[in-house]
Structures are given as structure tokens and as C-alpha cells.
mmCIF file of C-alpha atoms and ligand atoms in Angstrom:
data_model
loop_
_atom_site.group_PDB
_atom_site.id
_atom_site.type_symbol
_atom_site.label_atom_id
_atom_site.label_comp_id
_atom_site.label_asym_id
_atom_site.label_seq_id
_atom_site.Cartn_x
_atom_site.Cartn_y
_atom_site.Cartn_z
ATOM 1 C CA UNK A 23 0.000 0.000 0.000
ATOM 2 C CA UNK A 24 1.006 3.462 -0.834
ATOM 3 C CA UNK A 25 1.281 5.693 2.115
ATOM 4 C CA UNK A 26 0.581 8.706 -0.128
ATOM 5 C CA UNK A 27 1.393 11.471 3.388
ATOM 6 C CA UNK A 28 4.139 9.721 4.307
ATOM 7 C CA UNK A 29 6.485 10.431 0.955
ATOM 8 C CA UNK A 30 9.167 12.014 1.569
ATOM 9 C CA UNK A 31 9.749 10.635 5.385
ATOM 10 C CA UNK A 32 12.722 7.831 5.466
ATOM 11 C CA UNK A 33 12.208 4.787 4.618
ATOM 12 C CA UNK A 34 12.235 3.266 7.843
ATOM 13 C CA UNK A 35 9.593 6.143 9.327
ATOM 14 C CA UNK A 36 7.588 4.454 6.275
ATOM 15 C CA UNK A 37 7.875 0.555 6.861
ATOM 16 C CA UNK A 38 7.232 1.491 10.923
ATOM 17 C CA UNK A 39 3.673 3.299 9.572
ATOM 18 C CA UNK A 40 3.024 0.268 7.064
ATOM 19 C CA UNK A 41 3.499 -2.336 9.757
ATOM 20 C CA UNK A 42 1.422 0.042 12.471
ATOM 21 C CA UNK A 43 -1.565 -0.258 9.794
ATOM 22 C CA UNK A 44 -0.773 -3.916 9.018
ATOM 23 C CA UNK A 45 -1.317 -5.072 12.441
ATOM 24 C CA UNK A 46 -4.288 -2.531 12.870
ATOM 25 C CA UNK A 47 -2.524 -0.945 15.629
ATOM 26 C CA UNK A 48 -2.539 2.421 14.224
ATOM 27 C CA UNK A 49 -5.872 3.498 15.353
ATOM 28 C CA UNK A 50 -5.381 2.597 19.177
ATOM 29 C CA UNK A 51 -1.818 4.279 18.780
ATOM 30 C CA UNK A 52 -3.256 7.240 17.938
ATOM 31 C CA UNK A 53 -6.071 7.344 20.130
ATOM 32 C CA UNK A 54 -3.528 6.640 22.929
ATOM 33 C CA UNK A 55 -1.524 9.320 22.147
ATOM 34 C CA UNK A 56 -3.886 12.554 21.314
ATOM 35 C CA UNK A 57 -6.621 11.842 23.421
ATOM 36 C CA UNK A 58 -7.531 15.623 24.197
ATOM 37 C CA UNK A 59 -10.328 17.043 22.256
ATOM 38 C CA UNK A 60 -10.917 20.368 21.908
ATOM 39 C CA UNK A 61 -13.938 22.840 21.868
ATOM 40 C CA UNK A 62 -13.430 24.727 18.948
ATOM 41 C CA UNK A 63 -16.815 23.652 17.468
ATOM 42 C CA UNK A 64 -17.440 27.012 14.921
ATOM 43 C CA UNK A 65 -15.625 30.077 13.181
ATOM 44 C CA UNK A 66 -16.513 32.050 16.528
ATOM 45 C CA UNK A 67 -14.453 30.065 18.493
ATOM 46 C CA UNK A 68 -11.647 29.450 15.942
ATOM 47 C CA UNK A 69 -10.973 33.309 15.579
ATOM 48 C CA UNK A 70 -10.674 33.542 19.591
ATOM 49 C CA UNK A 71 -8.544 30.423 19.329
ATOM 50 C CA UNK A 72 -6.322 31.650 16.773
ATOM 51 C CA UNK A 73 -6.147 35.304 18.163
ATOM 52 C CA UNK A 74 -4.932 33.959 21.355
ATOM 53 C CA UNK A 75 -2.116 31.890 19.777
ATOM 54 C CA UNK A 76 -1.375 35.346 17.635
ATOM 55 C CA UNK A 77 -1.491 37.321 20.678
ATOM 56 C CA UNK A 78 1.236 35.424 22.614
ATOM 57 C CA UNK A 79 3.546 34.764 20.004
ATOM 58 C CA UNK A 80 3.354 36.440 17.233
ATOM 59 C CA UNK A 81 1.884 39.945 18.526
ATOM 60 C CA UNK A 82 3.706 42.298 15.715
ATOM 61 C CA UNK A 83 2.209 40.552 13.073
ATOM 62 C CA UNK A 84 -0.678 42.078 11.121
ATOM 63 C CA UNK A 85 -3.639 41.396 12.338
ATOM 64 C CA UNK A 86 -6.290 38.610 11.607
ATOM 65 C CA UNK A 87 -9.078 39.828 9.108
ATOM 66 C CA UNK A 88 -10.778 36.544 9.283
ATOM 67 C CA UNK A 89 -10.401 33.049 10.442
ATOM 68 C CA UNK A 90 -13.291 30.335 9.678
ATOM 69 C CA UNK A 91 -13.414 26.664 8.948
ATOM 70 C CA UNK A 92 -13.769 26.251 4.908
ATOM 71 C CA UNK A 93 -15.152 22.729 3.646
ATOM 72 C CA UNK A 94 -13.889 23.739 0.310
ATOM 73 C CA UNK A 95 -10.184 24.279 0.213
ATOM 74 C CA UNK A 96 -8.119 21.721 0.215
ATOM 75 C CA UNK A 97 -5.493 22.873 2.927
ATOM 76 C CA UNK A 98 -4.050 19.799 4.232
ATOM 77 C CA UNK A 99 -2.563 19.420 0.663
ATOM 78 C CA UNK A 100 -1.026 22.755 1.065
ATOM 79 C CA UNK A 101 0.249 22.541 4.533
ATOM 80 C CA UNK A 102 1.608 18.665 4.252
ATOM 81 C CA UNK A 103 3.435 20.274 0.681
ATOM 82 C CA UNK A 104 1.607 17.922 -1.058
ATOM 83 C CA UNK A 105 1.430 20.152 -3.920
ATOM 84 C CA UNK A 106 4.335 22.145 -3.875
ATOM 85 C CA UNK A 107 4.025 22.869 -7.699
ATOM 86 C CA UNK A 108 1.520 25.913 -6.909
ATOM 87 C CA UNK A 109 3.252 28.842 -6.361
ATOM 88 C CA UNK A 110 0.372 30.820 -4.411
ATOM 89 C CA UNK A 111 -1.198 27.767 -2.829
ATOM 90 C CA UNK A 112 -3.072 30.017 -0.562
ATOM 91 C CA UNK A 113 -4.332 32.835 -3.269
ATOM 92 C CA UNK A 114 -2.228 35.793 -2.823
ATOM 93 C CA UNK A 115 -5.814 38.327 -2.765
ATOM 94 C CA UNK A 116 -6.730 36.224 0.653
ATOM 95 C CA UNK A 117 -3.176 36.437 2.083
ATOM 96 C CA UNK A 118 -3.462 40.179 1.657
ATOM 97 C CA UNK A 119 -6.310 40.465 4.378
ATOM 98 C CA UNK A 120 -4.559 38.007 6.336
ATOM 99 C CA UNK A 121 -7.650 35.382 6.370
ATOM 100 C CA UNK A 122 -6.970 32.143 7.653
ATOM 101 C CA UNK A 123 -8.997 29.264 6.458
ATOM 102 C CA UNK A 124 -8.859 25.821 8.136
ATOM 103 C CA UNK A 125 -10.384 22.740 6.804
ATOM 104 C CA UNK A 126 -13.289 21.759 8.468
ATOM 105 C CA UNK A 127 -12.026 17.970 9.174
ATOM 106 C CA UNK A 128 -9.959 19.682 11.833
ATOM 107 C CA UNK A 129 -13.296 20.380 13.787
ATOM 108 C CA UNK A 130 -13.398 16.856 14.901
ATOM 109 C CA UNK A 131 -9.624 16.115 14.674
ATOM 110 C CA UNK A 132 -7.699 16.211 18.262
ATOM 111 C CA UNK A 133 -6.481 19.276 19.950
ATOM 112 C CA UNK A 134 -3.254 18.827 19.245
ATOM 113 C CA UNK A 135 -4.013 19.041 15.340
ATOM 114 C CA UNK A 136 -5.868 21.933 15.251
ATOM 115 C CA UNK A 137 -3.396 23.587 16.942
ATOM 116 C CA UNK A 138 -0.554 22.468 14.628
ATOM 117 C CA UNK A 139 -2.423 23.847 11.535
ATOM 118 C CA UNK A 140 -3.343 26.805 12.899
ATOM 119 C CA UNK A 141 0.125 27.242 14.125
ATOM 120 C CA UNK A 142 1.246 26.296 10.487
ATOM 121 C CA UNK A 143 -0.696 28.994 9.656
ATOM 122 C CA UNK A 144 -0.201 31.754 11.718
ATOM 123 C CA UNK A 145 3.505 31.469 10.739
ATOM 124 C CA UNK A 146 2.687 32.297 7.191
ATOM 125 C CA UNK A 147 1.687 36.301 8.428
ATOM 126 C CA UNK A 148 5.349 36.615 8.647
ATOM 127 C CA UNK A 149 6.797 33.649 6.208
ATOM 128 C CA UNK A 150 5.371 32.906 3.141
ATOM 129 C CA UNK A 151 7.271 30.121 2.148
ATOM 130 C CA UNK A 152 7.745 26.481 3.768
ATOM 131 C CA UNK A 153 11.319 27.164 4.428
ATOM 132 C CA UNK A 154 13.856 27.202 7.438
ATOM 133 C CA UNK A 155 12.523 30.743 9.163
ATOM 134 C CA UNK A 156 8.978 29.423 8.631
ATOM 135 C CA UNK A 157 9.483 26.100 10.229
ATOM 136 C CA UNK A 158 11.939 27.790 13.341
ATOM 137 C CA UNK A 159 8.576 30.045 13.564
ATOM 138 C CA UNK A 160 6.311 27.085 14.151
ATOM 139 C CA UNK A 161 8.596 25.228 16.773
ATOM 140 C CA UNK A 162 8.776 28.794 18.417
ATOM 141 C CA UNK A 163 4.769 28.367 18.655
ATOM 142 C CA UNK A 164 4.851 24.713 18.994
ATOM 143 C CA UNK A 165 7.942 22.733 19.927
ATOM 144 C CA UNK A 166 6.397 19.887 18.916
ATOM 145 C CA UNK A 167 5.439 20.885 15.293
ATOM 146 C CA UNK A 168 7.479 18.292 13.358
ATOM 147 C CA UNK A 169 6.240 15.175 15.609
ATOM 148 C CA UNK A 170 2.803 16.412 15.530
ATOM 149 C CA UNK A 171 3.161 16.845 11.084
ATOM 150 C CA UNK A 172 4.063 13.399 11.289
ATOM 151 C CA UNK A 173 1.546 12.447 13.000
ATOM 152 C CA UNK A 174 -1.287 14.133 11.812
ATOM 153 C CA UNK A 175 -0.389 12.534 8.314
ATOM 154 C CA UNK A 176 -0.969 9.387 10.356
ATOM 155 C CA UNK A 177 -4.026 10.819 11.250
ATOM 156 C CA UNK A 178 -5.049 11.473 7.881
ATOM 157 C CA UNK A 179 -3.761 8.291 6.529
ATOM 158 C CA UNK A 180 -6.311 6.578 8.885
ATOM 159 C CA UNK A 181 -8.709 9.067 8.021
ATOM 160 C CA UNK A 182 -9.106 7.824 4.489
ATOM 161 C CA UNK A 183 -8.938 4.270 5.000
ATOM 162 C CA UNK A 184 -12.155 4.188 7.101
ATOM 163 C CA UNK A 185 -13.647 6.722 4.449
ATOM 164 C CA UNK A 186 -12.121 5.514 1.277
ATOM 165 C CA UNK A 187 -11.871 8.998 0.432
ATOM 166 C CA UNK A 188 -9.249 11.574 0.232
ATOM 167 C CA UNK A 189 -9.685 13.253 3.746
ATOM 168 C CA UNK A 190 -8.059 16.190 2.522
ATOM 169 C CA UNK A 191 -11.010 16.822 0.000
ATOM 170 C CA UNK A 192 -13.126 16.627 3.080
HETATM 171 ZN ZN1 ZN B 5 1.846 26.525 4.321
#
């Protein structure tokens, strides 16, 4: 099987995820690991969520026009650089107001998912690009960025094989 959000990682990170999903231990791994749910349940509650992250570390940054969940975009693509070939991935006439737009899976996801991609995203008001000052600005916000990437592609990986969709099409 193809572990299409794990390209990329080393091999051995790979074979480690194939043999987690082989044995169906994945789920319970998971489960064991980010069992903290959070309350962000609508856009209300997202923009106070993301304002407070904003306020504490990144307080010179221009401020948030507008954050909301969005059904439609297909973000996880973006922020996993699954599709690294678009050059504006999140449409340079949004950046310019400074909107942030989550995917709506992340409603239900655990807490500690929502608050990597809205970390991943509040880094982007000062970088633009996925490069070495963007990812030092997300440990700053979240020491645990890269573990919690990795695993939220686990996540998502999961995601899909009890939907048999793309979970990043949502
Ligand atoms: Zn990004």
C-alpha cells in the first residue's frame, strides 16, 4: 500500500507506519496518544482560538481579518506540501487580508491538530514560504510541530482508510 502522506519521510519512518496499519494498531496508537479534544466547534471560536495563539507569540504581526473553517479548500494538501508545484497555494488576494482558512475535518480532529495547523498557519503572516525561518517560527509556537506533522499525516492516513476517500477533500 502506498502511504501517499508519508512520501518524503525515510524509509524506515515508512515501513514502521506500514506495519502500524498492518497489524491494525494504528488506530489505538493514535487514540492513545492525542486523546484531548478540543472545543473549537465554529468560526466564533476558531478566531478567539487563533487570536490567542497570535497574541502570545506572534503579537507584531498584522492582524487577523478573518479566520473560519472552509469545507472547500483543500489545505491539508497545502500545509503537508503535497502540492508544492503551486506557487500561491493560498491565493495571494486572501493572504493580503490576512484570512486564515482551516479545513473543516480539523473540527473533529484532536487538539493537538488543530493547533498544529493553525500554528502552520499563523507562521505564514510573517513567512510565506515552507522554508527554514517558517518552520523555526512554528517550533517557536509549537515545539512539537514536526512530531505532531508526522503524525497528523498518520491521522489522515487513517482518516481515508475508514472513508475511502481523500480526507483532505473533506
Ligand atoms: Zn503553508
Amino acid at each position: 500500500m502506498h502511504l501517499k502522506y508519508l512520501t518524503g519521510y525515510p524509509e524506515q519512518l515508512q515501513e514502521q507506519a506500514q506495519q502500524w496499519i498492518a497489524s491494525g494498531r494504528l488506530n489505538a496508537l493514535l487514540q492513545r496518544r492525542y486523546d484531548e479534544y478540543h472545543e473549537v466547534g465554529d468560526d466564533r471560536a476558531l478566531y478567539a482560538y487563533a487570536l490567542q495563539l497570535k497574541n502570545r507569540y506572534l503579537r507584531k504581526a498584522p492582524p487577523l481579518s478573518l479566520v473560519v473553517f472552509d469545507s472547500r479548500i483543500n489545505q491539508v494538501q497545502h500545509a503537508l506540501g503535497l502540492n508544492s508545484s503551486i506557487s500561491r497555494p493560498h491565493g495571494s488576494r486572501l493572504k493580503s487580508r490576512n484570512e486564515i482558512r482551516i479545513a473543516s475535518l480539523f473540527k473533529k480532529a484532536p487538539a493537538a491538530f488543530l493547533r498544529m495547523i493553525v500554528v502552520h498557519e499563523l507562521a505564514h503572516l510573517k513567512e510565506k514560504e515552507h522554508d527554514r525561518a517558517f518552520y523555526l517560527l512554528c517550533r517557536h509556537m509549537e515545539p512539537d510541530y514536526f512530531q505532531l506533522e508526522f503524525d497528523l499525516r498518520l491521522y489522515l492516513t487513517l482518516l481515508e482508510m475508514k472513508t475511502g476517500q481523500d480526507a483532505s477533500d473533506d
